[in-house]
């Protein structure tokens, strides 16, 4: 049964432990490109650097390209209810929380594909 990790660090360490970290990067690259928000996270990127770059990308999208940000959430299939629960008063914190929701959804896809 899939149990979502509580934060980005736990999620990324679990992905590494399950030997699915590279699949997670592939999934992120694939979905961002499907949403026409080209990112190219290299396969050699460290989990911490991935977290930082994803956070920065989401921050910039919220700040400057809001329609594209919404499209990205739709393509990745991030839960609208979970996004609505977030506190939007601090943009930096919001971007970090959304980056975690994206990682969580992408991890779910990778995990299920691996298990079933």
PDB file of C-alpha atoms in Angstrom:
ATOM      1  CA  UNK A   1       0.000   0.000   0.000  1.00  0.00           C
ATOM      2  CA  UNK A   2       1.249   3.462  -0.901  1.00  0.00           C
ATOM      3  CA  UNK A   3       1.934   5.719   2.069  1.00  0.00           C
ATOM      4  CA  UNK A   4       3.034   9.211   1.127  1.00  0.00           C
ATOM      5  CA  UNK A   5       6.119  10.522   2.944  1.00  0.00           C
ATOM      6  CA  UNK A   6       5.586  13.500   5.262  1.00  0.00           C
ATOM      7  CA  UNK A   7       8.133  15.836   3.631  1.00  0.00           C
ATOM      8  CA  UNK A   8      10.461  16.217   0.652  1.00  0.00           C
ATOM      9  CA  UNK A   9      13.541  14.932   2.458  1.00  0.00           C
ATOM     10  CA  UNK A  10      11.825  11.709   3.543  1.00  0.00           C
ATOM     11  CA  UNK A  11      10.355  11.262   0.074  1.00  0.00           C
ATOM     12  CA  UNK A  12      13.704  11.682  -1.671  1.00  0.00           C
ATOM     13  CA  UNK A  13      15.520   9.373   0.751  1.00  0.00           C
ATOM     14  CA  UNK A  14      12.803   6.743   0.263  1.00  0.00           C
ATOM     15  CA  UNK A  15      13.146   7.090  -3.524  1.00  0.00           C
ATOM     16  CA  UNK A  16      16.895   6.513  -3.198  1.00  0.00           C
ATOM     17  CA  UNK A  17      16.414   3.582  -0.835  1.00  0.00           C
ATOM     18  CA  UNK A  18      13.967   1.940  -3.268  1.00  0.00           C
ATOM     19  CA  UNK A  19      16.414   2.607  -6.139  1.00  0.00           C
ATOM     20  CA  UNK A  20      13.745   4.702  -7.891  1.00  0.00           C
ATOM     21  CA  UNK A  21      15.336   8.147  -7.580  1.00  0.00           C
ATOM     22  CA  UNK A  22      16.352   8.235 -11.269  1.00  0.00           C
ATOM     23  CA  UNK A  23      12.816   7.224 -12.278  1.00  0.00           C
ATOM     24  CA  UNK A  24      11.499  10.112 -10.190  1.00  0.00           C
ATOM     25  CA  UNK A  25      13.772  12.551 -12.041  1.00  0.00           C
ATOM     26  CA  UNK A  26      12.642  11.086 -15.383  1.00  0.00           C
ATOM     27  CA  UNK A  27       8.994  11.499 -14.389  1.00  0.00           C
ATOM     28  CA  UNK A  28       9.540  15.116 -13.322  1.00  0.00           C
ATOM     29  CA  UNK A  29      11.316  15.950 -16.585  1.00  0.00           C
ATOM     30  CA  UNK A  30       8.611  14.191 -18.615  1.00  0.00           C
ATOM     31  CA  UNK A  31       5.657  15.929 -16.937  1.00  0.00           C
ATOM     32  CA  UNK A  32       7.256  19.376 -16.949  1.00  0.00           C
ATOM     33  CA  UNK A  33       7.936  18.981 -20.668  1.00  0.00           C
ATOM     34  CA  UNK A  34       4.349  17.789 -21.265  1.00  0.00           C
ATOM     35  CA  UNK A  35       3.211  21.034 -19.641  1.00  0.00           C
ATOM     36  CA  UNK A  36       5.568  23.008 -21.921  1.00  0.00           C
ATOM     37  CA  UNK A  37       7.623  24.091 -18.927  1.00  0.00           C
ATOM     38  CA  UNK A  38      10.885  22.590 -20.010  1.00  0.00           C
ATOM     39  CA  UNK A  39      13.152  21.566 -17.214  1.00  0.00           C
ATOM     40  CA  UNK A  40      16.040  19.249 -17.555  1.00  0.00           C
ATOM     41  CA  UNK A  41      17.031  17.943 -14.179  1.00  0.00           C
ATOM     42  CA  UNK A  42      20.224  15.988 -14.863  1.00  0.00           C
ATOM     43  CA  UNK A  43      20.298  12.366 -13.703  1.00  0.00           C
ATOM     44  CA  UNK A  44      23.335  13.246 -11.598  1.00  0.00           C
ATOM     45  CA  UNK A  45      21.472  15.904  -9.559  1.00  0.00           C
ATOM     46  CA  UNK A  46      21.606  15.414  -5.795  1.00  0.00           C
ATOM     47  CA  UNK A  47      18.306  15.082  -3.905  1.00  0.00           C
ATOM     48  CA  UNK A  48      18.941  18.346  -2.079  1.00  0.00           C
ATOM     49  CA  UNK A  49      19.745  20.207  -5.296  1.00  0.00           C
ATOM     50  CA  UNK A  50      16.647  18.737  -6.956  1.00  0.00           C
ATOM     51  CA  UNK A  51      14.518  20.031  -4.086  1.00  0.00           C
ATOM     52  CA  UNK A  52      16.073  23.511  -4.346  1.00  0.00           C
ATOM     53  CA  UNK A  53      15.751  23.760  -8.138  1.00  0.00           C
ATOM     54  CA  UNK A  54      12.166  22.500  -8.113  1.00  0.00           C
ATOM     55  CA  UNK A  55      11.278  25.040  -5.410  1.00  0.00           C
ATOM     56  CA  UNK A  56      12.851  27.869  -7.440  1.00  0.00           C
ATOM     57  CA  UNK A  57      11.046  26.791 -10.619  1.00  0.00           C
ATOM     58  CA  UNK A  58       7.655  26.688  -8.864  1.00  0.00           C
ATOM     59  CA  UNK A  59       8.318  30.057  -7.221  1.00  0.00           C
ATOM     60  CA  UNK A  60       9.078  31.655 -10.599  1.00  0.00           C
ATOM     61  CA  UNK A  61       5.993  30.089 -12.170  1.00  0.00           C
ATOM     62  CA  UNK A  62       3.689  31.357  -9.410  1.00  0.00           C
ATOM     63  CA  UNK A  63       5.291  34.797  -9.554  1.00  0.00           C
ATOM     64  CA  UNK A  64       5.518  35.354 -13.311  1.00  0.00           C
ATOM     65  CA  UNK A  65       3.592  32.666 -15.223  1.00  0.00           C
ATOM     66  CA  UNK A  66       0.527  31.788 -13.170  1.00  0.00           C
ATOM     67  CA  UNK A  67      -1.496  30.229 -16.011  1.00  0.00           C
ATOM     68  CA  UNK A  68       1.439  27.950 -16.865  1.00  0.00           C
ATOM     69  CA  UNK A  69       1.759  27.071 -13.162  1.00  0.00           C
ATOM     70  CA  UNK A  70      -1.901  25.993 -13.058  1.00  0.00           C
ATOM     71  CA  UNK A  71      -1.441  23.986 -16.259  1.00  0.00           C
ATOM     72  CA  UNK A  72       1.580  22.233 -14.742  1.00  0.00           C
ATOM     73  CA  UNK A  73      -0.439  21.236 -11.664  1.00  0.00           C
ATOM     74  CA  UNK A  74      -3.144  19.898 -13.981  1.00  0.00           C
ATOM     75  CA  UNK A  75      -0.685  17.894 -16.117  1.00  0.00           C
ATOM     76  CA  UNK A  76       1.018  16.402 -13.065  1.00  0.00           C
ATOM     77  CA  UNK A  77      -2.404  15.796 -11.494  1.00  0.00           C
ATOM     78  CA  UNK A  78      -1.728  17.459  -8.148  1.00  0.00           C
ATOM     79  CA  UNK A  79      -4.800  17.324  -5.910  1.00  0.00           C
ATOM     80  CA  UNK A  80      -6.726  20.587  -6.159  1.00  0.00           C
ATOM     81  CA  UNK A  81      -8.009  20.103  -2.602  1.00  0.00           C
ATOM     82  CA  UNK A  82      -4.470  19.808  -1.242  1.00  0.00           C
ATOM     83  CA  UNK A  83      -3.402  22.979  -3.066  1.00  0.00           C
ATOM     84  CA  UNK A  84      -6.431  24.861  -1.721  1.00  0.00           C
ATOM     85  CA  UNK A  85      -5.492  23.868   1.847  1.00  0.00           C
ATOM     86  CA  UNK A  86      -2.116  25.613   1.561  1.00  0.00           C
ATOM     87  CA  UNK A  87      -1.509  29.030   3.100  1.00  0.00           C
ATOM     88  CA  UNK A  88      -0.779  31.444   0.266  1.00  0.00           C
ATOM     89  CA  UNK A  89       0.267  34.406   2.411  1.00  0.00           C
ATOM     90  CA  UNK A  90       4.010  33.738   1.967  1.00  0.00           C
ATOM     91  CA  UNK A  91       4.964  32.989  -1.630  1.00  0.00           C
ATOM     92  CA  UNK A  92       8.259  31.324  -0.720  1.00  0.00           C
ATOM     93  CA  UNK A  93       6.544  28.910   1.685  1.00  0.00           C
ATOM     94  CA  UNK A  94       3.725  28.307  -0.796  1.00  0.00           C
ATOM     95  CA  UNK A  95       6.198  27.429  -3.556  1.00  0.00           C
ATOM     96  CA  UNK A  96       7.985  25.027  -1.203  1.00  0.00           C
ATOM     97  CA  UNK A  97       4.703  23.353  -0.221  1.00  0.00           C
ATOM     98  CA  UNK A  98       3.589  23.042  -3.849  1.00  0.00           C
ATOM     99  CA  UNK A  99       7.001  21.617  -4.804  1.00  0.00           C
ATOM    100  CA  UNK A 100       6.430  18.938  -2.150  1.00  0.00           C
ATOM    101  CA  UNK A 101       2.939  18.181  -3.512  1.00  0.00           C
ATOM    102  CA  UNK A 102       4.451  17.807  -6.985  1.00  0.00           C
ATOM    103  CA  UNK A 103       7.188  15.504  -5.698  1.00  0.00           C
ATOM    104  CA  UNK A 104       4.610  13.503  -3.763  1.00  0.00           C
ATOM    105  CA  UNK A 105       2.396  13.002  -6.821  1.00  0.00           C
ATOM    106  CA  UNK A 106       5.326  12.135  -9.078  1.00  0.00           C
ATOM    107  CA  UNK A 107       6.659   9.702  -6.466  1.00  0.00           C
ATOM    108  CA  UNK A 108       3.227   8.078  -6.287  1.00  0.00           C
ATOM    109  CA  UNK A 109       3.264   7.526 -10.069  1.00  0.00           C
ATOM    110  CA  UNK A 110       6.794   6.074 -10.025  1.00  0.00           C
ATOM    111  CA  UNK A 111       6.074   3.899  -6.989  1.00  0.00           C
ATOM    112  CA  UNK A 112       2.878   2.424  -8.466  1.00  0.00           C
ATOM    113  CA  UNK A 113       4.516   1.789 -11.839  1.00  0.00           C
ATOM    114  CA  UNK A 114       7.296  -0.062 -10.075  1.00  0.00           C
ATOM    115  CA  UNK A 115       5.019  -2.150  -7.843  1.00  0.00           C
ATOM    116  CA  UNK A 116       2.270  -3.101 -10.309  1.00  0.00           C
TER     117      UNK A 116
END
